[in-house]
PDB file of C-alpha atoms and ligand atoms in Angstrom:
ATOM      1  CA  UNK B 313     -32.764 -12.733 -17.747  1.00  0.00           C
ATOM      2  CA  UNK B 314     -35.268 -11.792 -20.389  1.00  0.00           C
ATOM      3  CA  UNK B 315     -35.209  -9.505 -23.437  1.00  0.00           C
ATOM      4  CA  UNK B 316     -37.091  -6.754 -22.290  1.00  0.00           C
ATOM      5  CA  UNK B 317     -36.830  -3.063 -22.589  1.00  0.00           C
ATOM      6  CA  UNK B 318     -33.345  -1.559 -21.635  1.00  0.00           C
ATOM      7  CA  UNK B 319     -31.847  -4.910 -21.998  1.00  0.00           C
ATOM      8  CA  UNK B 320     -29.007  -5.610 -24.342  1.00  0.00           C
ATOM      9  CA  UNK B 321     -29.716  -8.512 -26.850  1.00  0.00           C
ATOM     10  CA  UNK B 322     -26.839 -10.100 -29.019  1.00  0.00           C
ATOM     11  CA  UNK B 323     -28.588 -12.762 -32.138  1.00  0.00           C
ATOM     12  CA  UNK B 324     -27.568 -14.453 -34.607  1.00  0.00           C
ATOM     13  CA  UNK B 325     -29.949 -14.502 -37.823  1.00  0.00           C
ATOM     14  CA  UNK B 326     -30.521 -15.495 -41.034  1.00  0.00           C
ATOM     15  CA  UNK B 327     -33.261 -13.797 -43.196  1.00  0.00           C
ATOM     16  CA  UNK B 328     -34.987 -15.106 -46.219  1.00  0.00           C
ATOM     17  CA  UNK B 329     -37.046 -13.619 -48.767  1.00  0.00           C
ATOM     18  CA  UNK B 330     -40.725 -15.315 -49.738  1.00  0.00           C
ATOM     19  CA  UNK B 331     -38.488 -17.424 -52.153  1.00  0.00           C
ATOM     20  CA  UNK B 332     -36.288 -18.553 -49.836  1.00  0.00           C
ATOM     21  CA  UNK B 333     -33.329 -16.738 -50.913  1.00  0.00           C
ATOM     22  CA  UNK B 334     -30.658 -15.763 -48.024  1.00  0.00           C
ATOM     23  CA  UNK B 335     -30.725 -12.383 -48.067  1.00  0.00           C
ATOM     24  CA  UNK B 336     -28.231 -11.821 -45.087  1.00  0.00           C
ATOM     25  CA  UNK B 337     -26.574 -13.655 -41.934  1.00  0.00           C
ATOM     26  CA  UNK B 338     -24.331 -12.747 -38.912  1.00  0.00           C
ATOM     27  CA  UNK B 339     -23.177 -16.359 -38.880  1.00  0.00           C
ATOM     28  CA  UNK B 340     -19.991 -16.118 -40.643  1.00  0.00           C
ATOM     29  CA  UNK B 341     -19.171 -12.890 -38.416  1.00  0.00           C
ATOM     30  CA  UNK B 342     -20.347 -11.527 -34.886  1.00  0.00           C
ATOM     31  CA  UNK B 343     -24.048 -11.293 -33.604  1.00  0.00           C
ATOM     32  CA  UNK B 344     -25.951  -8.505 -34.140  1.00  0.00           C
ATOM     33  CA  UNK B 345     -26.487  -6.554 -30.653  1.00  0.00           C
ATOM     34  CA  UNK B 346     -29.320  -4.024 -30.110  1.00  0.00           C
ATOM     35  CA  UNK B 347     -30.843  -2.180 -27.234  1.00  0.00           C
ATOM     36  CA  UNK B 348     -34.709  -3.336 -26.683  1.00  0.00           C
ATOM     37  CA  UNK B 349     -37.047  -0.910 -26.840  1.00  0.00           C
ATOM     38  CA  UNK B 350     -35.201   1.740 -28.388  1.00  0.00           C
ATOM     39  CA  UNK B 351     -36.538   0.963 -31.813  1.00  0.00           C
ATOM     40  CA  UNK B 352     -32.898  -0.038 -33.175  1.00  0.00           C
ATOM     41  CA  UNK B 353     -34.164  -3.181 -35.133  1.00  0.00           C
ATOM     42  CA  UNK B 354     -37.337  -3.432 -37.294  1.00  0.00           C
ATOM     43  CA  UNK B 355     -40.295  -4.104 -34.786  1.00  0.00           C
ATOM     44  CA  UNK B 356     -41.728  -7.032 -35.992  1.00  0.00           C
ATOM     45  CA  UNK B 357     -38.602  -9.235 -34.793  1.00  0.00           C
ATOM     46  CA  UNK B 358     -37.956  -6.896 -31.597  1.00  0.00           C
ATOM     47  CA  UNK B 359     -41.875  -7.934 -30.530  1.00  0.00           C
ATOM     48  CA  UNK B 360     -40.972 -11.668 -31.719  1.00  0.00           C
ATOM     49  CA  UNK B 361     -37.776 -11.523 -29.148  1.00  0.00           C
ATOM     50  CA  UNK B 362     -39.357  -9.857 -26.444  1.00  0.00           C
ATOM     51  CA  UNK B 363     -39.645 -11.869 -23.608  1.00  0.00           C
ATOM     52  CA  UNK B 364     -37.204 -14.319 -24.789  1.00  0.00           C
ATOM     53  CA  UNK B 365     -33.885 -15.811 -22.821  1.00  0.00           C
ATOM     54  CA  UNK B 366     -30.547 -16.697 -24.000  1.00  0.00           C
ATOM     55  CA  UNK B 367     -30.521 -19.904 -26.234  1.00  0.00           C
ATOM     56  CA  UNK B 368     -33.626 -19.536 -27.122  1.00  0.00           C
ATOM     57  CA  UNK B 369     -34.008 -20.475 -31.284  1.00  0.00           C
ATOM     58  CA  UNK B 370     -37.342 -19.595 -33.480  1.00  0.00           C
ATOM     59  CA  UNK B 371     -38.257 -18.865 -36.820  1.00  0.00           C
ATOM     60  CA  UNK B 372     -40.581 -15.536 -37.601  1.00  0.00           C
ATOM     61  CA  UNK B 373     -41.791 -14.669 -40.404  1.00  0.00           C
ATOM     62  CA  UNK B 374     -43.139 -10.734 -40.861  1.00  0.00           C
ATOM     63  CA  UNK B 375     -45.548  -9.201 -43.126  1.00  0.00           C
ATOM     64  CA  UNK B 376     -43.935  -6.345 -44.911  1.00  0.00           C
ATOM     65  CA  UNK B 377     -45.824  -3.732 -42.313  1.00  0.00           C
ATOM     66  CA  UNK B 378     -43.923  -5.093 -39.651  1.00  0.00           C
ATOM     67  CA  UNK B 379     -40.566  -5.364 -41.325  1.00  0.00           C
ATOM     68  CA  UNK B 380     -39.129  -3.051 -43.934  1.00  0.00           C
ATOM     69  CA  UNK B 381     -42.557  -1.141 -44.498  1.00  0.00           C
ATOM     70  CA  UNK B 382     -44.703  -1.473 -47.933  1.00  0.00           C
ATOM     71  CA  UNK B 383     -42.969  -0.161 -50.805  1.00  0.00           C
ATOM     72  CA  UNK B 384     -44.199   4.033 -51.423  1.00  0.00           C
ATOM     73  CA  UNK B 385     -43.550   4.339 -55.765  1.00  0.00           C
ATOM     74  CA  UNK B 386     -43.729   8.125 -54.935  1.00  0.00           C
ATOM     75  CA  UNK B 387     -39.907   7.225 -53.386  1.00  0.00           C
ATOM     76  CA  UNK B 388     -39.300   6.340 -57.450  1.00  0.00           C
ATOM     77  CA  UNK B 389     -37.693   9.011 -58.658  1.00  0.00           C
ATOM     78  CA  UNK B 390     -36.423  10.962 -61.982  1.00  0.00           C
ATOM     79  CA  UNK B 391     -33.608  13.035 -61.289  1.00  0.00           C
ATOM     80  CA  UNK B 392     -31.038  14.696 -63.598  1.00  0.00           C
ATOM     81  CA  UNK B 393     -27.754  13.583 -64.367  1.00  0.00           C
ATOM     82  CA  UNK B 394     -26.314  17.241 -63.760  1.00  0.00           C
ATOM     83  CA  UNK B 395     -27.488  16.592 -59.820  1.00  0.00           C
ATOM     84  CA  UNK B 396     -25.304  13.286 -59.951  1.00  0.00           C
ATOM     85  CA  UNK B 397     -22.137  15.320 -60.499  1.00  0.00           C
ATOM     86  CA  UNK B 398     -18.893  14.081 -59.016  1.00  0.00           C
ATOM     87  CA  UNK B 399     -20.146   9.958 -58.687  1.00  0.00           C
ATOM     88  CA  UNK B 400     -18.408   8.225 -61.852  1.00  0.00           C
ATOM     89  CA  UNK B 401     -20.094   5.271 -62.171  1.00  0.00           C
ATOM     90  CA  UNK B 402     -24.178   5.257 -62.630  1.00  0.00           C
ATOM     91  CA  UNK B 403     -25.031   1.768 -63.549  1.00  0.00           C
ATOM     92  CA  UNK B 404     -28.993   0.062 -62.522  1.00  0.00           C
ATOM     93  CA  UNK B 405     -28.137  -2.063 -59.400  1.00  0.00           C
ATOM     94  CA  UNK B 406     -25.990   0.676 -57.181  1.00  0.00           C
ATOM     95  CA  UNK B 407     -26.513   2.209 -54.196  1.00  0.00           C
ATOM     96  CA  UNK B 408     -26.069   5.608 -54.072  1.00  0.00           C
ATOM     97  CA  UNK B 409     -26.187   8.362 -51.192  1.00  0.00           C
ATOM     98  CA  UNK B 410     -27.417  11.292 -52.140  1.00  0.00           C
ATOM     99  CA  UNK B 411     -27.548  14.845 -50.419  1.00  0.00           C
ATOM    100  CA  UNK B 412     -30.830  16.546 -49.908  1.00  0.00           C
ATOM    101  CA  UNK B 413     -32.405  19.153 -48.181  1.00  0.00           C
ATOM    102  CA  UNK B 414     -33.771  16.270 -45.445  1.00  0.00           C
ATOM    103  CA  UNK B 415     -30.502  14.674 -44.937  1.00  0.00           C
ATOM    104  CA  UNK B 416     -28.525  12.069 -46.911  1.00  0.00           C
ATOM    105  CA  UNK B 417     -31.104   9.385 -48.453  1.00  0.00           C
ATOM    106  CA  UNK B 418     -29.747   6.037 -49.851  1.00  0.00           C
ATOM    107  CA  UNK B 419     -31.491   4.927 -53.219  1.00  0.00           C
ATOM    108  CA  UNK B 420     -30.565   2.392 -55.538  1.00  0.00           C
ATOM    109  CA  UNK B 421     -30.472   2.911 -59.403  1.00  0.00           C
ATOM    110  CA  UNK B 422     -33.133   1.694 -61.536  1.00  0.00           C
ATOM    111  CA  UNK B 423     -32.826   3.170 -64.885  1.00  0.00           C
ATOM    112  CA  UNK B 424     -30.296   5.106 -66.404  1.00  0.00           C
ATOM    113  CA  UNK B 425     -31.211   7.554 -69.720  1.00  0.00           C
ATOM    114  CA  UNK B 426     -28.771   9.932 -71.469  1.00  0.00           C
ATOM    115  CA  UNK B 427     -29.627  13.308 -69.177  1.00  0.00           C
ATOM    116  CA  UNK B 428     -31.615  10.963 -66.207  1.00  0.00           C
ATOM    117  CA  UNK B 429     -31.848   8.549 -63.969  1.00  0.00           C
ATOM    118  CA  UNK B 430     -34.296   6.718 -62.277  1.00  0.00           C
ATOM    119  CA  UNK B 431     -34.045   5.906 -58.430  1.00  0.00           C
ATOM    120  CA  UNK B 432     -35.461   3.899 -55.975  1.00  0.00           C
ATOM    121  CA  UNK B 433     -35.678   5.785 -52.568  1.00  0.00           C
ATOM    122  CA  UNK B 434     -37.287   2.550 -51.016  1.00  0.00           C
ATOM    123  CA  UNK B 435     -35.488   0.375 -48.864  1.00  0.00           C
ATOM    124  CA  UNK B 436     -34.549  -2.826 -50.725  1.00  0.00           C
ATOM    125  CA  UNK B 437     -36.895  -5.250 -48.493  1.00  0.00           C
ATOM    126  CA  UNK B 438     -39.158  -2.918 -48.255  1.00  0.00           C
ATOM    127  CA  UNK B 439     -42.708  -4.610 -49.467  1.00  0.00           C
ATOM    128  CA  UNK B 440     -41.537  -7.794 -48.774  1.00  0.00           C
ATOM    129  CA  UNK B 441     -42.622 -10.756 -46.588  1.00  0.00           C
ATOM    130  CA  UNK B 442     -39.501 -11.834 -44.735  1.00  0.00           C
ATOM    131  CA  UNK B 443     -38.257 -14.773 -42.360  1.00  0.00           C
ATOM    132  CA  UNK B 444     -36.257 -14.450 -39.912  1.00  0.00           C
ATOM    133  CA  UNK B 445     -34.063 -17.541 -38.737  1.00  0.00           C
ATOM    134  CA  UNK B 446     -32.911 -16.729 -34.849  1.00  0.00           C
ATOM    135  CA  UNK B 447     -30.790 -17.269 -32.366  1.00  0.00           C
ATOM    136  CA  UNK B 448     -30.772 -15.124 -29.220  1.00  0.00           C
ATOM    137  CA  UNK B 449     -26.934 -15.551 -27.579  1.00  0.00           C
ATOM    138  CA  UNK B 450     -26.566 -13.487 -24.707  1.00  0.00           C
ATOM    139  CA  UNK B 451     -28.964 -10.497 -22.449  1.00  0.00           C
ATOM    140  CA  UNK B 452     -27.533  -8.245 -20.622  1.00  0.00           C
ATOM    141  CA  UNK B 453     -28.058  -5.243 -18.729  1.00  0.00           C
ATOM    142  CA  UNK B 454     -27.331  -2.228 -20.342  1.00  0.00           C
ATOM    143  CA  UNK B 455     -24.928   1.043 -19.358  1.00  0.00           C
ATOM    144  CA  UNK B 456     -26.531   4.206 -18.376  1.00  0.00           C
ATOM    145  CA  UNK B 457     -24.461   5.718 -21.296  1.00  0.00           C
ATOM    146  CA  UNK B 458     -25.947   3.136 -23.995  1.00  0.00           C
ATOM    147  CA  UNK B 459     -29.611   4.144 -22.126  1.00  0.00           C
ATOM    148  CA  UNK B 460     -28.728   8.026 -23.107  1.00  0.00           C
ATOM    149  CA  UNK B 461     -27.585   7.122 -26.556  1.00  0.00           C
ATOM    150  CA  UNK B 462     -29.931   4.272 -26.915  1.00  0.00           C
ATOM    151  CA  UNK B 463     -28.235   2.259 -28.913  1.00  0.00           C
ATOM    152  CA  UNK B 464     -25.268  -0.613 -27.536  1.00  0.00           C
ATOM    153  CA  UNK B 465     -21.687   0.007 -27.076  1.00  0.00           C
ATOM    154  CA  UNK B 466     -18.873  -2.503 -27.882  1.00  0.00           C
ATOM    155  CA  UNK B 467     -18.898  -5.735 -29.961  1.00  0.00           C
ATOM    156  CA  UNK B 468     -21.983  -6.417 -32.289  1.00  0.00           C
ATOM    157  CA  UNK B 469     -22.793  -2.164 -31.703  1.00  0.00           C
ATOM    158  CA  UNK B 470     -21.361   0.996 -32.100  1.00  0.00           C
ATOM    159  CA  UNK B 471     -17.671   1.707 -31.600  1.00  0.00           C
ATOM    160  CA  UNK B 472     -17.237   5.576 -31.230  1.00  0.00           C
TER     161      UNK B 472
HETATM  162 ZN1  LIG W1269     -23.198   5.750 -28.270  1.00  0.00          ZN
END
């Protein structure tokens, strides 16, 4: 069985920056499983899987376009502290999740000043060249219900 679309794909990675820095792994913990095709992992690696079989191993590495997207500086932000109400600690480094009018929006703190802050609405890898270290562990068919809710059920997926 390939990975193709509608098939469920369980990997193992590891992903390093342009450095070389680990930025993550599923190693130490489960595989990561995702349905193909329904655009539940970045498309770069889903294209480099595609067509792949169980065992196979390979190392991609992705242009920022085809992994977290090129960093926008209009997602850089100023907002006032009065809007932060309610979340004690504010310090350059955290991730927050804010409320807006188009849904919650993660950003991570840049700068705090005395009445603002500066955030980052980009994703953390996004503008960044990545490499992906993988190892595809099991394809499977998947259930008509994971089809409708396109995204996998059970271990490595959602649990609802
Ligand atoms: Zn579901």
């Amino acid at each position: 069985m390939i990975a193709e679309k509608n098939k469920v794909v369980s990997f193992h990675y590891t992903l390093k920056n342009v450095n070389g820095d680990e930025m993550e792994s599923t190693r130490e913990r489960e595989p990561m499983s995702y349905l193909h095709g329904a655009n539940n992992i970045i498309k770069g690696l889903e294209k480099a899987i595609e067509g792949c079989e169980a065992g196979a191993v390979f190392v991609v590495t992705l242009e920022a376009e085809d992994a977290y997207g090129t960093r926008n500086e209009k997602n850089v932000q100023r907002i006032s502290k009065k809007h932060l109400k309610g979340i004690k600690k504010i310090v350059p480094g955290e991730v927050l999740n804010l409320q807006t009018r188009e849904g919650p929006v993660q950003v991570t703190v840049i700068k705090v000043g005395r009445f603002n802050v500066d955030v980052d609405g980009n994703h953390p890898l996004a503008g960044q060249q990545l490499t992906f270290d993988v190892e595809i562990t099991a394809i499977r068919d998947s259930t008509p219900e994971e089809k409708e809710h396109r995204h996998v059920h059970g271990p490595g997926g959602h649990h609802h």
